[in-house]
mmCIF file of C-alpha atoms in Angstrom:
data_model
loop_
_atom_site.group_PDB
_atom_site.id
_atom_site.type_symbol
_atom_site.label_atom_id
_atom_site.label_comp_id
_atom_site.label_asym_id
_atom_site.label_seq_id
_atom_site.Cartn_x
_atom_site.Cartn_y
_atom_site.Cartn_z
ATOM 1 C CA UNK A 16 33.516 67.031 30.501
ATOM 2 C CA UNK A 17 33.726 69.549 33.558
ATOM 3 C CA UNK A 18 34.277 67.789 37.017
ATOM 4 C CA UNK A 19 32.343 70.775 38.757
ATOM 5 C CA UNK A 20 28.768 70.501 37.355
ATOM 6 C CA UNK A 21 26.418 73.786 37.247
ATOM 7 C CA UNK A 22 23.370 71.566 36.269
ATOM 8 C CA UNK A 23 21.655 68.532 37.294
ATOM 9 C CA UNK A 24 19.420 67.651 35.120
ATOM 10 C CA UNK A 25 17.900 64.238 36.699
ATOM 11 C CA UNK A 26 18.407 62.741 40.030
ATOM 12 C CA UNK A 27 17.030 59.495 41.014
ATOM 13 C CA UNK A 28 15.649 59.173 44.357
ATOM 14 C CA UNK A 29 15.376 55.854 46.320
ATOM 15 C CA UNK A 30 12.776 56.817 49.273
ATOM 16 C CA UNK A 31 12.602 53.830 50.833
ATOM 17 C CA UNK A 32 14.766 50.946 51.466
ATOM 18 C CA UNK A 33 12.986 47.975 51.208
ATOM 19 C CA UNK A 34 10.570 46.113 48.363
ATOM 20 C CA UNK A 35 7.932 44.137 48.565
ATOM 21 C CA UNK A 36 9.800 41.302 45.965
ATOM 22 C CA UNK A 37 11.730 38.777 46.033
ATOM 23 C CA UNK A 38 13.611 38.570 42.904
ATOM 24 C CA UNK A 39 16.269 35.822 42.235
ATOM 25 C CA UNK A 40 18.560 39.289 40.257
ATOM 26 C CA UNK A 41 18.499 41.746 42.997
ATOM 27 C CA UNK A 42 18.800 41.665 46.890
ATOM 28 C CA UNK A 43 17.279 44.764 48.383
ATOM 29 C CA UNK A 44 14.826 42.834 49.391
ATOM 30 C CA UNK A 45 17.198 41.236 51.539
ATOM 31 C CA UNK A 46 17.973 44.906 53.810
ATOM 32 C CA UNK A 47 17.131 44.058 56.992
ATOM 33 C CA UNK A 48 16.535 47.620 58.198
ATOM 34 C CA UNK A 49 13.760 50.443 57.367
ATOM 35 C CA UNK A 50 15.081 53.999 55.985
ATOM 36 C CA UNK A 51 13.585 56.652 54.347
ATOM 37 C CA UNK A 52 13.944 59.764 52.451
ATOM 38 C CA UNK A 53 11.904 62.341 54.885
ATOM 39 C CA UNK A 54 9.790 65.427 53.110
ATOM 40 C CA UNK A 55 12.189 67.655 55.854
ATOM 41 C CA UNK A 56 15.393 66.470 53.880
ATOM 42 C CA UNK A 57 14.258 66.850 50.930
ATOM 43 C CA UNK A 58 13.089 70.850 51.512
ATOM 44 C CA UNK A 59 16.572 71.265 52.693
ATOM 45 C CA UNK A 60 17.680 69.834 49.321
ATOM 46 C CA UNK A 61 15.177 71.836 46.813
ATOM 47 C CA UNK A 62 17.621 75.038 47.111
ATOM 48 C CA UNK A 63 20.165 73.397 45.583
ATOM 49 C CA UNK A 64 17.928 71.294 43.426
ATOM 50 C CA UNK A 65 16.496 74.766 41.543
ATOM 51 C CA UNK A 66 20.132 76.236 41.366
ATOM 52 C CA UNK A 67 21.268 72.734 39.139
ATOM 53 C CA UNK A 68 18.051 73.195 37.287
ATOM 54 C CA UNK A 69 16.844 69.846 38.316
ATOM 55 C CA UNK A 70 13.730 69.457 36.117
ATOM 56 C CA UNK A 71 13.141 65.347 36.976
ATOM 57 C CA UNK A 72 13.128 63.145 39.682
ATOM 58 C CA UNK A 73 13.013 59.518 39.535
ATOM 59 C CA UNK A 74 11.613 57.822 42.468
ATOM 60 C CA UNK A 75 13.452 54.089 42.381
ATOM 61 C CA UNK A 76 14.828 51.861 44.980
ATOM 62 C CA UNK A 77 13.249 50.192 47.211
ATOM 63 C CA UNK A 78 9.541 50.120 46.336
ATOM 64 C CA UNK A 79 8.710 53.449 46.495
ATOM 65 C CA UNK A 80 5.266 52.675 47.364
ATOM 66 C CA UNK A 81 6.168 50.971 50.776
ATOM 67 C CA UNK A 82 7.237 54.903 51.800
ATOM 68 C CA UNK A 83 5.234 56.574 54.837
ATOM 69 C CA UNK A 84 4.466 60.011 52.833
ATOM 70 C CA UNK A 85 5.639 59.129 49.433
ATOM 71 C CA UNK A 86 3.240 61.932 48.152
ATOM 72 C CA UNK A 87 4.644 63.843 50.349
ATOM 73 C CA UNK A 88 7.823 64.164 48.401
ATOM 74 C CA UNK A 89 5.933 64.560 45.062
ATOM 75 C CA UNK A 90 3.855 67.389 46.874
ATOM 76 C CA UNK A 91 7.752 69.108 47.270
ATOM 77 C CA UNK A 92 8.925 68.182 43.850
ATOM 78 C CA UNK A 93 5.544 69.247 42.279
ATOM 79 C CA UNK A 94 5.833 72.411 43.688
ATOM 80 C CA UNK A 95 8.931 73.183 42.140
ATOM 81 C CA UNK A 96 7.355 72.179 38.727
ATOM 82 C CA UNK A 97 9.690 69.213 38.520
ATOM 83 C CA UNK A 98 8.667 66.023 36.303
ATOM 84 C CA UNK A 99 8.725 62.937 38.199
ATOM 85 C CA UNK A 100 8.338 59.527 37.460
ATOM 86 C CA UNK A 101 7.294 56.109 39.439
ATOM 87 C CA UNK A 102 9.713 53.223 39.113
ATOM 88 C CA UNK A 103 7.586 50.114 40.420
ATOM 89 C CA UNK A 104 7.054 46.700 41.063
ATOM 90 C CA UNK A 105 2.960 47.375 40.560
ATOM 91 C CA UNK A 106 2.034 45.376 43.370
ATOM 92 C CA UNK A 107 0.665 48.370 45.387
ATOM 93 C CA UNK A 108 -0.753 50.548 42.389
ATOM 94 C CA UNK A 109 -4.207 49.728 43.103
ATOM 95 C CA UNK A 110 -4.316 50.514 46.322
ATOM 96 C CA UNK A 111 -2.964 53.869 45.172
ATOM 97 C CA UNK A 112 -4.371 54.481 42.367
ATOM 98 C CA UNK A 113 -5.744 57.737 43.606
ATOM 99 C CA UNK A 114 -2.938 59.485 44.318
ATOM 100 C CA UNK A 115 -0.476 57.754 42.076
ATOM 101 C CA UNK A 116 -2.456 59.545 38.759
ATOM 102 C CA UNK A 117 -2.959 62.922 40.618
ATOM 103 C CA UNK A 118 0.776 63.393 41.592
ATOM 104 C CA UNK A 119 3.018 61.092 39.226
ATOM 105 C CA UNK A 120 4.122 62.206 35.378
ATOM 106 C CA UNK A 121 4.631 58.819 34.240
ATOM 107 C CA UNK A 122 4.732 55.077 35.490
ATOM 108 C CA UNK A 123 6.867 52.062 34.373
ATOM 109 C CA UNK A 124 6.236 48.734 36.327
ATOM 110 C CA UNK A 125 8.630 45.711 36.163
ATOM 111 C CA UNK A 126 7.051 43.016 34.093
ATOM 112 C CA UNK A 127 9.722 40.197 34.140
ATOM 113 C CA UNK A 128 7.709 37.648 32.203
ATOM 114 C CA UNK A 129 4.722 36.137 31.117
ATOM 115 C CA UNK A 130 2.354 35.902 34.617
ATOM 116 C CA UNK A 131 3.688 32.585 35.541
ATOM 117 C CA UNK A 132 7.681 33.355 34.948
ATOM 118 C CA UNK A 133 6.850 37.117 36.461
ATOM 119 C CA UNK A 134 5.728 35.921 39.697
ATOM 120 C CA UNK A 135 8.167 32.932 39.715
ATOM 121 C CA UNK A 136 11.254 35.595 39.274
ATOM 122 C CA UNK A 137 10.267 37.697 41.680
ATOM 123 C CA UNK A 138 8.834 35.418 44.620
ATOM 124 C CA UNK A 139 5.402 36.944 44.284
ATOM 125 C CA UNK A 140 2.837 34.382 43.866
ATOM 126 C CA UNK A 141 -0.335 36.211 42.099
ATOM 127 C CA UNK A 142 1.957 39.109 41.796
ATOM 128 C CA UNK A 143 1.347 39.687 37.730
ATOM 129 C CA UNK A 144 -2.496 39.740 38.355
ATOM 130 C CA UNK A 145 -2.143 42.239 41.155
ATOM 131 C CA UNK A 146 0.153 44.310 38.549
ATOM 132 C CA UNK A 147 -2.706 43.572 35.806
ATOM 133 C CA UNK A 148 -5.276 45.636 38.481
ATOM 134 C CA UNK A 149 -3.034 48.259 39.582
ATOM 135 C CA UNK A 150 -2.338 49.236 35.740
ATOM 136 C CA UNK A 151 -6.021 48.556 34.915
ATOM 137 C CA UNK A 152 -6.621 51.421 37.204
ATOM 138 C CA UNK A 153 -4.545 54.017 36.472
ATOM 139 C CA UNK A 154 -3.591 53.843 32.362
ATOM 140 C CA UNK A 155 -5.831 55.750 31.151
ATOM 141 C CA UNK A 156 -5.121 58.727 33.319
ATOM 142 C CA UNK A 157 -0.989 58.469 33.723
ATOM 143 C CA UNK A 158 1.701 56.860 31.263
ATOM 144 C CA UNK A 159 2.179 53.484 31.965
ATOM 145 C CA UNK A 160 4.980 51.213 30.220
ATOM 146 C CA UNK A 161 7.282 48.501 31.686
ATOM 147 C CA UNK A 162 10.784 47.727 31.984
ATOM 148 C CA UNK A 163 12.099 44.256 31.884
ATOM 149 C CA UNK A 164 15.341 42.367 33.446
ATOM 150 C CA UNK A 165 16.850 39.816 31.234
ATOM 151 C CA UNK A 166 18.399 36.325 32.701
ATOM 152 C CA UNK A 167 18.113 33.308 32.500
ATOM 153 C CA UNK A 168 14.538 32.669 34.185
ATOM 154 C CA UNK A 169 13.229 34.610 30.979
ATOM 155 C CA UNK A 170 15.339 34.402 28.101
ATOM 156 C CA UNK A 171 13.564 32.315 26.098
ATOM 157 C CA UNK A 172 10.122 34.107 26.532
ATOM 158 C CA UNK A 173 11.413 38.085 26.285
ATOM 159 C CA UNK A 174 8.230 37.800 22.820
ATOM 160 C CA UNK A 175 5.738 36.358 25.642
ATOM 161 C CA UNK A 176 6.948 39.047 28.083
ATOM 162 C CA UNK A 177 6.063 41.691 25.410
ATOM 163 C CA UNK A 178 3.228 40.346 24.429
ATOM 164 C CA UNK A 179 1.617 40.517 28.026
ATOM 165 C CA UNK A 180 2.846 43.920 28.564
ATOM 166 C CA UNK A 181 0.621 45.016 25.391
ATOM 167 C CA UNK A 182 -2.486 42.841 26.578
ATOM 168 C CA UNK A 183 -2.035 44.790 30.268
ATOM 169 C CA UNK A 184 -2.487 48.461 27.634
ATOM 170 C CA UNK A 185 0.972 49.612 28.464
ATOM 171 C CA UNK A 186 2.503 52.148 26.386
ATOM 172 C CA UNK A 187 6.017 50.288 25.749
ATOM 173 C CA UNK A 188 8.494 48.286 26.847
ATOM 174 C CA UNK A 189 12.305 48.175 27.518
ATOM 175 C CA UNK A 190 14.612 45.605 28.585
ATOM 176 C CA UNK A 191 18.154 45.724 30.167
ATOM 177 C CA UNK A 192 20.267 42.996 30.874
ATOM 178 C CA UNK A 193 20.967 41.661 34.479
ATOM 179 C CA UNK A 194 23.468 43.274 36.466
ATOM 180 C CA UNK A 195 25.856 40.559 37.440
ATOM 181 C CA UNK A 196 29.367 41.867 38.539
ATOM 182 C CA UNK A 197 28.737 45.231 40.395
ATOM 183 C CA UNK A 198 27.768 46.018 44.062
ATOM 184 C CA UNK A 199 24.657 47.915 43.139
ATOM 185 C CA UNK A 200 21.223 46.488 44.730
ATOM 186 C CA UNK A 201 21.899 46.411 47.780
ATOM 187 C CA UNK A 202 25.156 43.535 47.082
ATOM 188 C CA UNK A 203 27.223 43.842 49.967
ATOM 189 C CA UNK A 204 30.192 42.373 47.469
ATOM 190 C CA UNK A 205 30.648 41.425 44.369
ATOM 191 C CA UNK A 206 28.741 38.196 43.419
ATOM 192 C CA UNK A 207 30.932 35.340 43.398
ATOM 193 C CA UNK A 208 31.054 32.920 40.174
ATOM 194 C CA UNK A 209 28.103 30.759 41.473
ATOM 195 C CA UNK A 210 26.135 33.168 42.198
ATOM 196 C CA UNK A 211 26.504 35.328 38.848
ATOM 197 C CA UNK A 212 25.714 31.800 37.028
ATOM 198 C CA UNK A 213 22.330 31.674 38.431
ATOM 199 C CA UNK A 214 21.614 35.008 36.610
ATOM 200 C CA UNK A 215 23.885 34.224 33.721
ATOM 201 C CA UNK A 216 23.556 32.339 30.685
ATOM 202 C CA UNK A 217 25.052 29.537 28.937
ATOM 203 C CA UNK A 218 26.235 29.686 25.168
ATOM 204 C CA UNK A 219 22.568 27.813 24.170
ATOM 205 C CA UNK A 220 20.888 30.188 26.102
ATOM 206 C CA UNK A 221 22.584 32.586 24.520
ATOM 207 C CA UNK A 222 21.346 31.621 21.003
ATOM 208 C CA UNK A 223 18.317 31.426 22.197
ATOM 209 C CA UNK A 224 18.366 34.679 23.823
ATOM 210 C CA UNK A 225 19.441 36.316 20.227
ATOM 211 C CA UNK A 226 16.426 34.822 18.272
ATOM 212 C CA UNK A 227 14.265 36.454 20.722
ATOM 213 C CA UNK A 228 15.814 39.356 20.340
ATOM 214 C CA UNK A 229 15.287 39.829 16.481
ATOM 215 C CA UNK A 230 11.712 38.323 16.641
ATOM 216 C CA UNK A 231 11.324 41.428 19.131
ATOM 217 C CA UNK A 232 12.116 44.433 16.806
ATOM 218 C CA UNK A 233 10.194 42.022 13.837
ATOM 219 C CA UNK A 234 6.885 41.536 15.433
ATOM 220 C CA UNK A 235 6.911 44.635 18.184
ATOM 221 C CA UNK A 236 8.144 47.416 16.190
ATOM 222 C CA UNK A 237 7.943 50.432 17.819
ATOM 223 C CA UNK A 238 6.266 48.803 21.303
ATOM 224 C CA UNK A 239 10.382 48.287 22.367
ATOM 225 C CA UNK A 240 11.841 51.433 23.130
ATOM 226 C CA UNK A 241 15.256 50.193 22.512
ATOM 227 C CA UNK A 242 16.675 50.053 18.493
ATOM 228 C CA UNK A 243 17.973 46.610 17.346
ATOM 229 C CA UNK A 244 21.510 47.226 18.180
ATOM 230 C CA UNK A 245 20.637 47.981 21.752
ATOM 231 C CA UNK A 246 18.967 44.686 22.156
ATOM 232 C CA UNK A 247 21.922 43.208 20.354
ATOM 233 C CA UNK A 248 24.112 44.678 23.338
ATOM 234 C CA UNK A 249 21.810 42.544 25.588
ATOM 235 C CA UNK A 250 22.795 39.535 24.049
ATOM 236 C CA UNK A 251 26.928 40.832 23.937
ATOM 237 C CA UNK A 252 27.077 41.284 27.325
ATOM 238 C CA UNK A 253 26.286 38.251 28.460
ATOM 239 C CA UNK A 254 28.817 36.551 25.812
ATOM 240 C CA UNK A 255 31.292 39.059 27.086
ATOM 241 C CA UNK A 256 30.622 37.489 30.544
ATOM 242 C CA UNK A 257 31.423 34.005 29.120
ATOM 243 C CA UNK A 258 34.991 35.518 27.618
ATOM 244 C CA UNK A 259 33.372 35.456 24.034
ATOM 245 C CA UNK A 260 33.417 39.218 23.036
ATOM 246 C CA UNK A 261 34.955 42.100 24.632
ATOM 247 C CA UNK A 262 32.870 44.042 27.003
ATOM 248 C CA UNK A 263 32.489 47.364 25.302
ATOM 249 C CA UNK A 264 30.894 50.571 27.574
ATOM 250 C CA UNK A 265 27.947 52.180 26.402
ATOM 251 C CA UNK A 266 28.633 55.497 25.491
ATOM 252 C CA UNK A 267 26.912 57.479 28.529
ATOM 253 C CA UNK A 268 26.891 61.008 30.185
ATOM 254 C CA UNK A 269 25.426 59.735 33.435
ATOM 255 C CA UNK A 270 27.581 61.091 36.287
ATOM 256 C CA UNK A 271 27.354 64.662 34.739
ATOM 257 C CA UNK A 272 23.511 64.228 33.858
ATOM 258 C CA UNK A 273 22.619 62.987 37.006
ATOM 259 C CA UNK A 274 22.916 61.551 40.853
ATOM 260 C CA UNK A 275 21.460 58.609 42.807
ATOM 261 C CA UNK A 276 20.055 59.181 46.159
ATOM 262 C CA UNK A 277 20.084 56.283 48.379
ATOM 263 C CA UNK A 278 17.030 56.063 51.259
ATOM 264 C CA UNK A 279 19.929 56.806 53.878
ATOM 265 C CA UNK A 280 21.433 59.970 52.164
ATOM 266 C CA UNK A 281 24.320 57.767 50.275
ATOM 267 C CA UNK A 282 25.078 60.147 46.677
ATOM 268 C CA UNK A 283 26.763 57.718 43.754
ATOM 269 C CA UNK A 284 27.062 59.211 40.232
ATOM 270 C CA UNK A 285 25.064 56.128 38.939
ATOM 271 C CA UNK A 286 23.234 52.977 39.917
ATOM 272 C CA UNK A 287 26.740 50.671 39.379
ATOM 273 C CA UNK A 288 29.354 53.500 40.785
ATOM 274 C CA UNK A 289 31.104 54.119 44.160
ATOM 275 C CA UNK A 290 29.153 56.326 46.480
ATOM 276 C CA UNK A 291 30.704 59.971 46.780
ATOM 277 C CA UNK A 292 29.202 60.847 50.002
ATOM 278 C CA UNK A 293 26.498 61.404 52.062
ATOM 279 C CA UNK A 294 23.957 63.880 51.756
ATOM 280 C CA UNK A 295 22.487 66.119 54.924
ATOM 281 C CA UNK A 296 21.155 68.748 56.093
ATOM 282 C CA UNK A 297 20.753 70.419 52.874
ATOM 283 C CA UNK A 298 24.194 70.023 51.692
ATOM 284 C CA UNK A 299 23.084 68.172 48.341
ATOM 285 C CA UNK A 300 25.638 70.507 46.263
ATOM 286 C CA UNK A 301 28.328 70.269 48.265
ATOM 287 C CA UNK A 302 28.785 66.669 47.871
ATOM 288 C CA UNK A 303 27.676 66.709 44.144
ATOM 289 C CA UNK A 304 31.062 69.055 43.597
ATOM 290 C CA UNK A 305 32.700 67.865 47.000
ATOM 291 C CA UNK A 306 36.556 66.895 46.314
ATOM 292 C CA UNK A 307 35.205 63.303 46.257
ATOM 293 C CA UNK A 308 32.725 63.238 43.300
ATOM 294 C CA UNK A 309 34.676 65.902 41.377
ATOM 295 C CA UNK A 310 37.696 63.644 41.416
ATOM 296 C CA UNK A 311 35.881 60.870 40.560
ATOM 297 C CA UNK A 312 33.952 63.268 37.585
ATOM 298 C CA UNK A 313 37.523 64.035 36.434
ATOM 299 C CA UNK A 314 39.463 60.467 36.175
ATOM 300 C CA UNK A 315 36.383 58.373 34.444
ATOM 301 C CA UNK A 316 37.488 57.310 31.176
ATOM 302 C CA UNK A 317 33.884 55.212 30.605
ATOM 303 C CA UNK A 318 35.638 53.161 28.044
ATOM 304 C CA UNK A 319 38.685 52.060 29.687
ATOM 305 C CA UNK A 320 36.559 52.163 33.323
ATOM 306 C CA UNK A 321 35.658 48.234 34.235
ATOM 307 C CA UNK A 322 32.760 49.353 35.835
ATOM 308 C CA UNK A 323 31.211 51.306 32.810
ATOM 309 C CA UNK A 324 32.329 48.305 30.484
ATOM 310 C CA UNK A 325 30.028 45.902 32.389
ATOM 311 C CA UNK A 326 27.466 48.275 32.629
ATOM 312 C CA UNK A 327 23.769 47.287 30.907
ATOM 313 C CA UNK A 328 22.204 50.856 30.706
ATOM 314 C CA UNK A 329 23.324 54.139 29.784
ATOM 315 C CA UNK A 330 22.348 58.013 29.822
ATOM 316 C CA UNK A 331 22.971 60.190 26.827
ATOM 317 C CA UNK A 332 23.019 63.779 26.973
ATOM 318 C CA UNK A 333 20.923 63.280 23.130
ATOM 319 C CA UNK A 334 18.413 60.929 24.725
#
């Protein structure tokens, strides 16, 4: 693949730097200071954006929700006839239901459970009935489906967590695995062994983890977005993290598909990835093709790459 890219497909935006969670996998909540994405940089960043042919935006972080002008930045991207979609924890959809259905294309909330395992997960007490509102309000105007995080909070009720996604009228649902060895999330360092093994499972949970995963694609047919073998890979990468299996890389095209946009200007070529500069002033393309990312572009062999092996998503050029 080229390491100077002509076209940008996606980029995923983080606006803002904090969230309004707590959850036991992930520690932006843990930031300690408040930075966002202002509507002035991005303007000086829509030149570039048309020349890449960026035709979808992302909005991630962070809650995006918690940002001053959030529709602000859709008001930009809209105007450029760009698709954009909400990633979100739901806890602030009802208050913006409003303006979430006039200005986003899509929505897909975080459901990590069953209501009493959601809001234990992510430190939210009454958190999956404030979700249940916010998507009460808006799904029949605007997509709505959910994503869910696999550990070891939910492992053994991934059927349950499906199951109350379809009783909220969501569209679908996917699940990933945890994250447990990079630096993305706001990890100042790599987790260290204890902390990975709160996330982690054991070789029971494991087992149990697998029967889940084939009652899923039994009883939920097309409901889960992901085919059988990609929940299977849920299962295989937490037995690679045990030393049971190797850990394989999903085949992915993400650094040439697309770019992550951290609330302070920080450009990585995915969520898990080294940042490859900093964005300002409207110089989005030059650090896209700057010496640093094109370098990086260049020398990524995703299935030798340690990174990429570990990694539990993936972005195909088919998909």
């Amino acid at each position: 693949m080229n390491a100077l890219l002509d076209s940008l497909p996606i980029v995923i935006l983080y606006p803002h730097s904090r969230c309004n969670c707590r959850c036991r996998m992930c520690d932006i909540w843990k930031t300690d200071t408040r930075q966002e994405i202002t509507p002035d940089q991005l303007e000086r960043w829509l030149p570039d954006f048309e020349k890449l042919s960026v035709r979808w935006v992302v909005l991630s972080g962070g809650e995006p929700l918690m940002h001053s002008d959030l529709f602000g930045l859709c008001a930009l991207l809209r105007r450029q006839g760009i698709r954009i979609t909400l990633l979100t924890s739901g806890l602030l959809l009802e208050r913006f239901a409003q303006k979430v259905v006039a200005w986003m294309d899509e929505v897909i909330v975080s459901i990590d459970g069953p209501p009493d395992v959601h809001d234990r997960i992510r430190g939210t007490p009454g958190g999956f009935a404030r979700i249940a509102a916010g998507v009460n309000a808006i799904r029949s105007l605007v997509p709505v489906s959910a994503r869910s995080t696999v550990q070891r909070e939910n492992h053994a009720c991934l059927t349950e967590t499906a199951r109350a996604a379809r009783n909220l009228g969501m569209r679908s649902i996917s699940f990933l695995a945890a994250d447990l060895t990079s630096e993305a999330f706001n990890r100042p360092y790599t987790w260290d062994p204890a902390r990975q093994g709160e996330i982690a499972l054991t070789d029971e949970e494991i087992a149990v983890l697998e029967g889940e995963l084939v009652t899923l694609s039994a009883e939920f047919g097309g409901f889960i977005r992901e085919s059988p073998e990609k929940l299977r890979r849920i299962a295989q990468h937490f037995r690679a993290h045990l030393g049971q299996c190797s850990a394989v890389a999903p085949i992915c095209s993400a650094p040439w598909l697309s770019a992550v946009i951290e609330s302070d200007g920080t450009m990585r070529p995915c969520f898990f990835h080294q940042s490859v500069g900093r964005v300002s002033n409207g110089d989005f393309l030059s650090i896209l093709n700057g010496p640093q990312a094109a370098s990086f572009r260049s020398g990524l062999d995703i299935e030798a790459n340690p990174i990429c092996q570990r990694c539990v998503c993936s972005l195909r050029s088919a998909e």
